[in-house]
Short mmCIF file of C-alpha atoms in Angstrom, two decimals:
data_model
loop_
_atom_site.label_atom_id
_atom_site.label_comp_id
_atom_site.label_asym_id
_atom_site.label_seq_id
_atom_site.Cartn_x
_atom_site.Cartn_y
_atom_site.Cartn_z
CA UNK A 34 0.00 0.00 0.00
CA UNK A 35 3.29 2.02 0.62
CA UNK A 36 3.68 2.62 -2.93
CA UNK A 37 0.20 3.99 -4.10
CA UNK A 38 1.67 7.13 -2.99
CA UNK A 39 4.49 8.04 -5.28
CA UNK A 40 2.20 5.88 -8.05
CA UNK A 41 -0.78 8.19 -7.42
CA UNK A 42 1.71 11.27 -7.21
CA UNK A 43 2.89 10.31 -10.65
CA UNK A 44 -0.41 9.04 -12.61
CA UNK A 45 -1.53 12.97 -11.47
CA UNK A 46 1.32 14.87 -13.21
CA UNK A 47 1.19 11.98 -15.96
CA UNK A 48 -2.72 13.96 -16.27
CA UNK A 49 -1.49 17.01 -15.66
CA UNK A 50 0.52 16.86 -19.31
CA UNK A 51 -2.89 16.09 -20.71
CA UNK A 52 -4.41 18.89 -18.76
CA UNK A 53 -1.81 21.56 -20.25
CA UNK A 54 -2.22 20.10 -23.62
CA UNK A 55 -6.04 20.52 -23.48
CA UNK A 56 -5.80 23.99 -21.59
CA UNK A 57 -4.41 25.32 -25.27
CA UNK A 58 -7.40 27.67 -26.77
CA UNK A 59 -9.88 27.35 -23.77
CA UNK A 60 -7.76 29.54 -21.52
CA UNK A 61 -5.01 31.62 -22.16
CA UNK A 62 -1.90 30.34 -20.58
CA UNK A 63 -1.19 34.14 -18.70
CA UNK A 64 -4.36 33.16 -17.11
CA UNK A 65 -4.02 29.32 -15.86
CA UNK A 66 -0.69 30.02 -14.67
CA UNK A 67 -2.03 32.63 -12.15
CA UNK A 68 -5.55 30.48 -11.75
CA UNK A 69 -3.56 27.42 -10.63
CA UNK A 70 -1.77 28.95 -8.04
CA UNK A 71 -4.23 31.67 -6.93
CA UNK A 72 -7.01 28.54 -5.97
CA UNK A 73 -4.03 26.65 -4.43
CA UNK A 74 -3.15 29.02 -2.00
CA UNK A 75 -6.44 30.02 -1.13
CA UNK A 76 -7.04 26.15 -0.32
CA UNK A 77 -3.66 25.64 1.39
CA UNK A 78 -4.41 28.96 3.52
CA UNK A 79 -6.27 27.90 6.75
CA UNK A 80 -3.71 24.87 7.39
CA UNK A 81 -0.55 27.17 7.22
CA UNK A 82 -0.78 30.30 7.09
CA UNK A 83 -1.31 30.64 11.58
CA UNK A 84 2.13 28.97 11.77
CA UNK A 85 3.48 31.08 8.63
CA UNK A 86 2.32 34.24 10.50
CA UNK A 87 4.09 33.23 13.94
CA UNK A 88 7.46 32.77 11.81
CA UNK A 89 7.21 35.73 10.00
CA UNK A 90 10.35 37.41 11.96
CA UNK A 91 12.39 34.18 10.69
CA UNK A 92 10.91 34.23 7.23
CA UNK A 93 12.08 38.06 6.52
CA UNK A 94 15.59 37.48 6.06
CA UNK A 95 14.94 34.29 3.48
CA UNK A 96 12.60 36.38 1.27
CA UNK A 97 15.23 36.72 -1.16
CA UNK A 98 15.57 33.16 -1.73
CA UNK A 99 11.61 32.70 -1.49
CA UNK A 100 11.43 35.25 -4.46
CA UNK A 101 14.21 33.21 -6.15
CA UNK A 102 12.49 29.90 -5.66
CA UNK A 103 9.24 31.16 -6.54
CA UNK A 104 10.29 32.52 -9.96
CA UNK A 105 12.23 29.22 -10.99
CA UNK A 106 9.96 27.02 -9.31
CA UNK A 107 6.21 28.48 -9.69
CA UNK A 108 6.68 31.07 -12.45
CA UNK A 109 8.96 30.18 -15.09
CA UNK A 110 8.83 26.30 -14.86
CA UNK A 111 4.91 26.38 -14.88
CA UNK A 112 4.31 29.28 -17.32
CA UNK A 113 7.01 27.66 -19.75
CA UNK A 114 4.52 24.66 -19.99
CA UNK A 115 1.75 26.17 -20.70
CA UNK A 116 2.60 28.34 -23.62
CA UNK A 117 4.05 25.56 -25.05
CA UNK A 118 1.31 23.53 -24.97
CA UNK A 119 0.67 25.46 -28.54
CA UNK A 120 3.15 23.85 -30.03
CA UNK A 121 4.33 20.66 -29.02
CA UNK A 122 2.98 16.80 -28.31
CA UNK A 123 1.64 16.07 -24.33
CA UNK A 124 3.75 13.13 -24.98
CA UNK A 125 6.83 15.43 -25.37
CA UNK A 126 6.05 17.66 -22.41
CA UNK A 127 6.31 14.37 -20.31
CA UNK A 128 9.07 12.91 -21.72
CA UNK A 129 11.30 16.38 -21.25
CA UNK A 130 9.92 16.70 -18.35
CA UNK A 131 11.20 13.30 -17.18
CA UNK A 132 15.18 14.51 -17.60
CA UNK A 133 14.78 16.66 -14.85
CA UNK A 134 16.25 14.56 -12.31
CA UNK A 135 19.43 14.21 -14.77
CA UNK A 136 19.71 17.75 -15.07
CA UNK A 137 19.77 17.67 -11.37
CA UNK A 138 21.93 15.68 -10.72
CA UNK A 139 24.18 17.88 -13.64
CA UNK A 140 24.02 20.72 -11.37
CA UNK A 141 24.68 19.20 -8.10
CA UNK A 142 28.03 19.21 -8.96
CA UNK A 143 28.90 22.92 -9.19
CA UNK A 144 26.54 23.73 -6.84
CA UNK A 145 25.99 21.18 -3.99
CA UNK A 146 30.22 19.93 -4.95
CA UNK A 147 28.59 16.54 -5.58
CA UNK A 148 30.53 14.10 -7.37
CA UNK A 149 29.11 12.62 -11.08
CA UNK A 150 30.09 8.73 -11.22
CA UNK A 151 30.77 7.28 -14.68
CA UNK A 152 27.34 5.08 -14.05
CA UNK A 153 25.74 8.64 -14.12
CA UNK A 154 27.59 10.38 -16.67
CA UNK A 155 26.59 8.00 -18.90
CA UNK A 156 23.30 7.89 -18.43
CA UNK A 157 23.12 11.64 -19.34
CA UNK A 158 24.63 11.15 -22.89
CA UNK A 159 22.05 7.93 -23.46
CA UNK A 160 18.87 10.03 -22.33
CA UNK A 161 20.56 13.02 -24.31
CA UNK A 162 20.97 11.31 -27.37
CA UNK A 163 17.45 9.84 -27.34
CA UNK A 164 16.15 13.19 -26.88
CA UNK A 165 17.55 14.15 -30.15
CA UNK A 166 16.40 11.50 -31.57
CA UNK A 167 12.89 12.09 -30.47
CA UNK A 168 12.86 15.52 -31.30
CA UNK A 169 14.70 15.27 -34.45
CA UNK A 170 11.97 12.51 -35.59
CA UNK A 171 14.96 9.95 -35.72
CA UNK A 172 16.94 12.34 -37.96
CA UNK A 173 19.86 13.22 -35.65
CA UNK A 174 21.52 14.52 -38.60
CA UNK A 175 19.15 17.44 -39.41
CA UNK A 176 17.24 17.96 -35.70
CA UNK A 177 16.03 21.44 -36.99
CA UNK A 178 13.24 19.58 -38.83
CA UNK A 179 11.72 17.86 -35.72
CA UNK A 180 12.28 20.65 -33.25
CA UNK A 181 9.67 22.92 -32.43
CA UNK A 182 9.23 26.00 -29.93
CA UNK A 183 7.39 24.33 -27.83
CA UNK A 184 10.18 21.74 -27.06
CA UNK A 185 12.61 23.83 -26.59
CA UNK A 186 10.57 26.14 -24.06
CA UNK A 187 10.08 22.40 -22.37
CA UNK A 188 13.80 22.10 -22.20
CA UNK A 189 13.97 25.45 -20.37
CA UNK A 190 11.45 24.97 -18.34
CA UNK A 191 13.39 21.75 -17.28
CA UNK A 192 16.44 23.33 -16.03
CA UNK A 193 14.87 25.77 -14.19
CA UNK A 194 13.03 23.00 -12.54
CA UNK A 195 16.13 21.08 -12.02
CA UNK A 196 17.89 24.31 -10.81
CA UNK A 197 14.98 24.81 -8.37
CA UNK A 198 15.59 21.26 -6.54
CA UNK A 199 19.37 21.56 -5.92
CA UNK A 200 18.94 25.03 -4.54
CA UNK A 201 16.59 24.25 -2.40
CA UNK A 202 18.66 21.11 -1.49
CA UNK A 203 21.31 23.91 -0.58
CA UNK A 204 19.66 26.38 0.87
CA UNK A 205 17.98 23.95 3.54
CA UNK A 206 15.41 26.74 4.46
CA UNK A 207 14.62 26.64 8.59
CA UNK A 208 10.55 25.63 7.81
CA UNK A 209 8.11 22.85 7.35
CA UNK A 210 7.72 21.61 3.39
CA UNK A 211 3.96 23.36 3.52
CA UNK A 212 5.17 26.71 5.23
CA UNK A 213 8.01 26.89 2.42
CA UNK A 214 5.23 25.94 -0.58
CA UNK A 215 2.57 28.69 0.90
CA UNK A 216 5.21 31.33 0.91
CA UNK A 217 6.53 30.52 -2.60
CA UNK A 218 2.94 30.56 -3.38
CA UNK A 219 2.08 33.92 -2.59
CA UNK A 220 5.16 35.12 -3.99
CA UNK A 221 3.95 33.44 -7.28
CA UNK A 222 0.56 34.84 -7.46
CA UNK A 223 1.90 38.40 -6.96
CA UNK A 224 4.53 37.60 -9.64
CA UNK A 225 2.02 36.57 -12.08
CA UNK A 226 -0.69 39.14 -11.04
CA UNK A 227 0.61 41.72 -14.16
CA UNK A 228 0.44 38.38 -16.59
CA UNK A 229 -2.54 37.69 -15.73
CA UNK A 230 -3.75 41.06 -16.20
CA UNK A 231 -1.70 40.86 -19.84
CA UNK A 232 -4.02 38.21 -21.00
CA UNK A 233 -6.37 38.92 -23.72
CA UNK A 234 -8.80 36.90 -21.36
CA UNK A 235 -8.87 36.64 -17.58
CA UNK A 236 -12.27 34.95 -17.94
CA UNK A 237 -13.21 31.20 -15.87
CA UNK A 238 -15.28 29.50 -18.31
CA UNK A 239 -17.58 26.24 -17.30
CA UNK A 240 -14.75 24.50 -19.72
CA UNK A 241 -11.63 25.98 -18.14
CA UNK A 242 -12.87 25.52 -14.14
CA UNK A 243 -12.10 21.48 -14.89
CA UNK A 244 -8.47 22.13 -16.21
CA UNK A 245 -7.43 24.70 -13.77
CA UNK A 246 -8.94 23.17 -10.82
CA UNK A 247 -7.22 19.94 -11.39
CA UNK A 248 -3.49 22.23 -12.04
CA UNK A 249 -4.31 23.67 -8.34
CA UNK A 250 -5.64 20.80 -6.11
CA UNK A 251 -4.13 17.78 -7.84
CA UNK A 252 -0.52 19.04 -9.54
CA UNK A 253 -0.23 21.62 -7.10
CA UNK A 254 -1.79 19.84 -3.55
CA UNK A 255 -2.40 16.43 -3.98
CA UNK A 256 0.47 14.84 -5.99
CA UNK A 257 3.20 16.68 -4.11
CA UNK A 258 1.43 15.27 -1.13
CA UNK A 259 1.67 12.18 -2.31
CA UNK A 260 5.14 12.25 -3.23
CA UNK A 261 6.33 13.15 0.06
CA UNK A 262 4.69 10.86 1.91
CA UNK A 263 6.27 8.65 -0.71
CA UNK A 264 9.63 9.47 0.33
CA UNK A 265 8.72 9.62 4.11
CA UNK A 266 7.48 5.92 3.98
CA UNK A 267 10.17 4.48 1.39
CA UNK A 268 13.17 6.55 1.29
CA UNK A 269 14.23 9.35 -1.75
CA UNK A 270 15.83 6.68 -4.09
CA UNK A 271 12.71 3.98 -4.02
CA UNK A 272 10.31 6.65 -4.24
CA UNK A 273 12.30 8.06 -7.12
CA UNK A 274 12.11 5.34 -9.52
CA UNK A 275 8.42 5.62 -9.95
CA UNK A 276 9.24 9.15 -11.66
CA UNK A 277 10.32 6.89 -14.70
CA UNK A 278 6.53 6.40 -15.02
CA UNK A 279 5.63 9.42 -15.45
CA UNK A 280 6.18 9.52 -19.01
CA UNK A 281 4.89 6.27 -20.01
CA UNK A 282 1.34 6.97 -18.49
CA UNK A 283 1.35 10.34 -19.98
CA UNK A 284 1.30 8.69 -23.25
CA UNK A 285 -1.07 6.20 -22.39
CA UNK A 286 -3.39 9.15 -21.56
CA UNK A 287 -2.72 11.00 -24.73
CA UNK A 288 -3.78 8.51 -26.97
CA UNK A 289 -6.77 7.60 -25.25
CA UNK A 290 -7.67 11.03 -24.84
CA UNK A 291 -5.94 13.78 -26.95
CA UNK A 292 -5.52 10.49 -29.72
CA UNK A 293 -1.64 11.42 -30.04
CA UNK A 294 -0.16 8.56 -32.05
CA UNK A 295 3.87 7.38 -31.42
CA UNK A 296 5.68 6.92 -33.68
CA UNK A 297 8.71 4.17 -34.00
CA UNK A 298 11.38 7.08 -33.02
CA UNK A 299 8.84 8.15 -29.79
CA UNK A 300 9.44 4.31 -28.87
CA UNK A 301 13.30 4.36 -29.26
CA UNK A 302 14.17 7.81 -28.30
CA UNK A 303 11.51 7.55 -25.55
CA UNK A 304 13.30 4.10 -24.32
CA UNK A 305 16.55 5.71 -24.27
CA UNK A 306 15.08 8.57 -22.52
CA UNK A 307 14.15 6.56 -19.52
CA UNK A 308 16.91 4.34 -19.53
CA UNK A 309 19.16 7.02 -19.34
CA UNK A 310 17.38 8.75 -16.56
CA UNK A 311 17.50 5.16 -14.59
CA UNK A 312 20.86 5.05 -14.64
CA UNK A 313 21.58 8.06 -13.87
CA UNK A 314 19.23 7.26 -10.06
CA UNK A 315 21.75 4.65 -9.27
CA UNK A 316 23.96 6.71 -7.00
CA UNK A 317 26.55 5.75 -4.46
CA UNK A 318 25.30 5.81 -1.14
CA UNK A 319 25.40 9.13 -0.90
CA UNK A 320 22.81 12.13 -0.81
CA UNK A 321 20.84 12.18 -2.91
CA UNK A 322 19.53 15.64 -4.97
CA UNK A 323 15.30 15.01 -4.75
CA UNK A 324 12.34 18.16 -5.89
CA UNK A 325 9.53 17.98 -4.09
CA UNK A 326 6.92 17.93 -7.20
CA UNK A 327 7.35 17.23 -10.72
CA UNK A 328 7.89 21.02 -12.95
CA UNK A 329 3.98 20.11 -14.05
#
C-alpha cells in the first residue's frame, strides 16, 4: 500500500501533461498560470498560514531566496509549460519533463560539490541522445526539422526545474515543506498578477474551471502530497524510480484522450530517454539531490 503514494503522485502529473495540452485555446496560458496557483493558496491557507504568521520574523531574512524559488519554481517552470502547450505533443512535455532529475543531478556538482560517477555520466549522454532522436523525428543529422518551440521552451522549463531542486537542497530553508510551498505561493501569485492582467482573457469559463482546478488541487496539492509521503514511507531513491513512469502513463493518456499517435522514433528515443534517466538514479550511497513535485 506504501507505494500507491508516489504511483498516485505520478499518474496525477502523468494527467497534468494532458491537462496543459487541453488547456491550449480554452484559456489563455497568462491566465491558468495565475488560476492554478491563486485557488491553491487560497485552499492551502487555513492549514498554514497561523504557523506562517508566527514565523514571519524568521521568514524576513529568506525572502530573497523565497522570491528566487518562486520565480524558478512556480513562475517560469509552470508558465514555460503552458505556452508551449501550442506547439508541441503532451507526450513530449512528459518525456522532457522526465530529464529533470538528470539535469539535477548535472548541477549538483557545481553547486551542492557533488561528485558525477561514470554510471551517471553515462546515463546523461544515453537520455541526451534519445532526446535528439525524439525531437529530431529519428533524424539526428538534421534535428532542426523535428524541433519545435514548444520543445525547446520544455527544455527550459526543465532546467529551471532542475535548478529549483538543488537550490533548495542547498539552501535547507529553517521551515516545514507546507510553510516553504505557501510562501513561494504567494510570492507566485503576486509575480504573475501583471500576466494575468496581460491576458487577452482573464475569464473562468464552465470548460476551463475542470483544467485549472485539477493544475491547483491535484498538480499543485495532492500529488506533491503524495510524493512526500512517498519518500517519508520508502526513502528518496525507491520513491524516485516511480518518476520513470511518469512519461509512459502520460502517453497512455494521450492517446486515449488527446488520440496522439507514437511513432517508431517516440518508442526508441523515448526508451533511451528513460533508460538514461534510470541510470543516472543509481547513485553511491550518498545524498541524494530530490524536488519535491514534478515542474507540471
Amino acid at each position: 500500500m506504501l507505494y500507491l503514494f508516489p504511483l498516485l503522485a505520478v499518474v496525477i502529473w502523468a494527467g497534468n501533461a494532458i491537462v496543459n495540452k487541453l488547456s491550449f485555446g480554452i484559456i489563455d496560458p497568462e491566465a491558468i498560470a495565475f488560476y492554478r496557483w491563486f485557488f491553491a493558496m487560497l485552499l492551502l491557507t487555513p492549514f498554514v498560514v497561523t504557523s506562517v504568521w508566527q514565523k514571519r520574523q524568521q521568514i524576513k531574512p529568506l525572502l530573497p531566496k523565497f522570491v528566487t524559488l518562486a520565480l524558478l519554481g512556480m513562475v517560469l517552470n509552470q508558465s514555460l509549460a503552458y505556452f508551449a502547450a501550442a506547439t508541441t505533443t503532451a507526450t513530449n512535455m512528459a518525456l522532457i519533463t522526465s530529464l529533470v532529475p538528470m539535469i539535477s543531478l548535472f548541477l549538483a556538482v557545481p553547486l551542492l560539490k557533488q561528485r558525477l560517477s561514470p554510471l551517471a555520466f553515462s546515463g546523461m549522454l544515453v537520455s541526451l541522445f534519445g532526446l535528439i532522436f525524439m525531437l529530431s523525428h529519428g533524424n539526428i543529422l538534421d534535428i532542426a526539422i523535428g524541433i519545435t518551440e514548444g520543445d525547446l521552451l520544455l527544455l527550459f522549463s526543465a532546467f529551471v526545474y532542475a535548478l529549483y531542486g538543488v537550490l533548495l537542497k542547498r539552501w535547507q530553508l529553517p521551515l516545514s515543506t507546507w510553510e516553504s510551498v505557501y510562501i513561494q505561493g504567494l510570492i507566485a501569485v503576486i509575480m504573475l498578477t501583471p500576466l494575468l492582467f496581460s491576458s487577452p482573457s482573464i475569464a473562468i469559463t464552465n470548460q476551463s474551471a475542470p483544467l485549472i482546478m485539477y493544475a491547483a488541487i491535484g498538480a499543485s496539492l495532492l500529488a506533491p502530497w503524495a510524493w512526500i509521503n512517498g519518500i517519508a514511507r520508502l526513502g528518496a531513491d525507491r520513491t524516485s524510480v516511480f518518476f520513470n513512469l511518469m512519461p509512459i502513463l502520460a502517453a497512455i493518456l494521450a492517446a486515449i484522450i488527446l488520440n496522439e499517435t507514437l511513432a517508431i522514433y517516440h518508442y526508441i528515443g523515448g526508451s533511451m530517454v528513460i533508460f538514461g534517466v534510470m541510470l543516472v538514479q543509481i547513485k553511491p550511497k550518498t545524498k541524494a539531490v530530490s524536488t519535491l513535485a514534478c515542474p507540471e
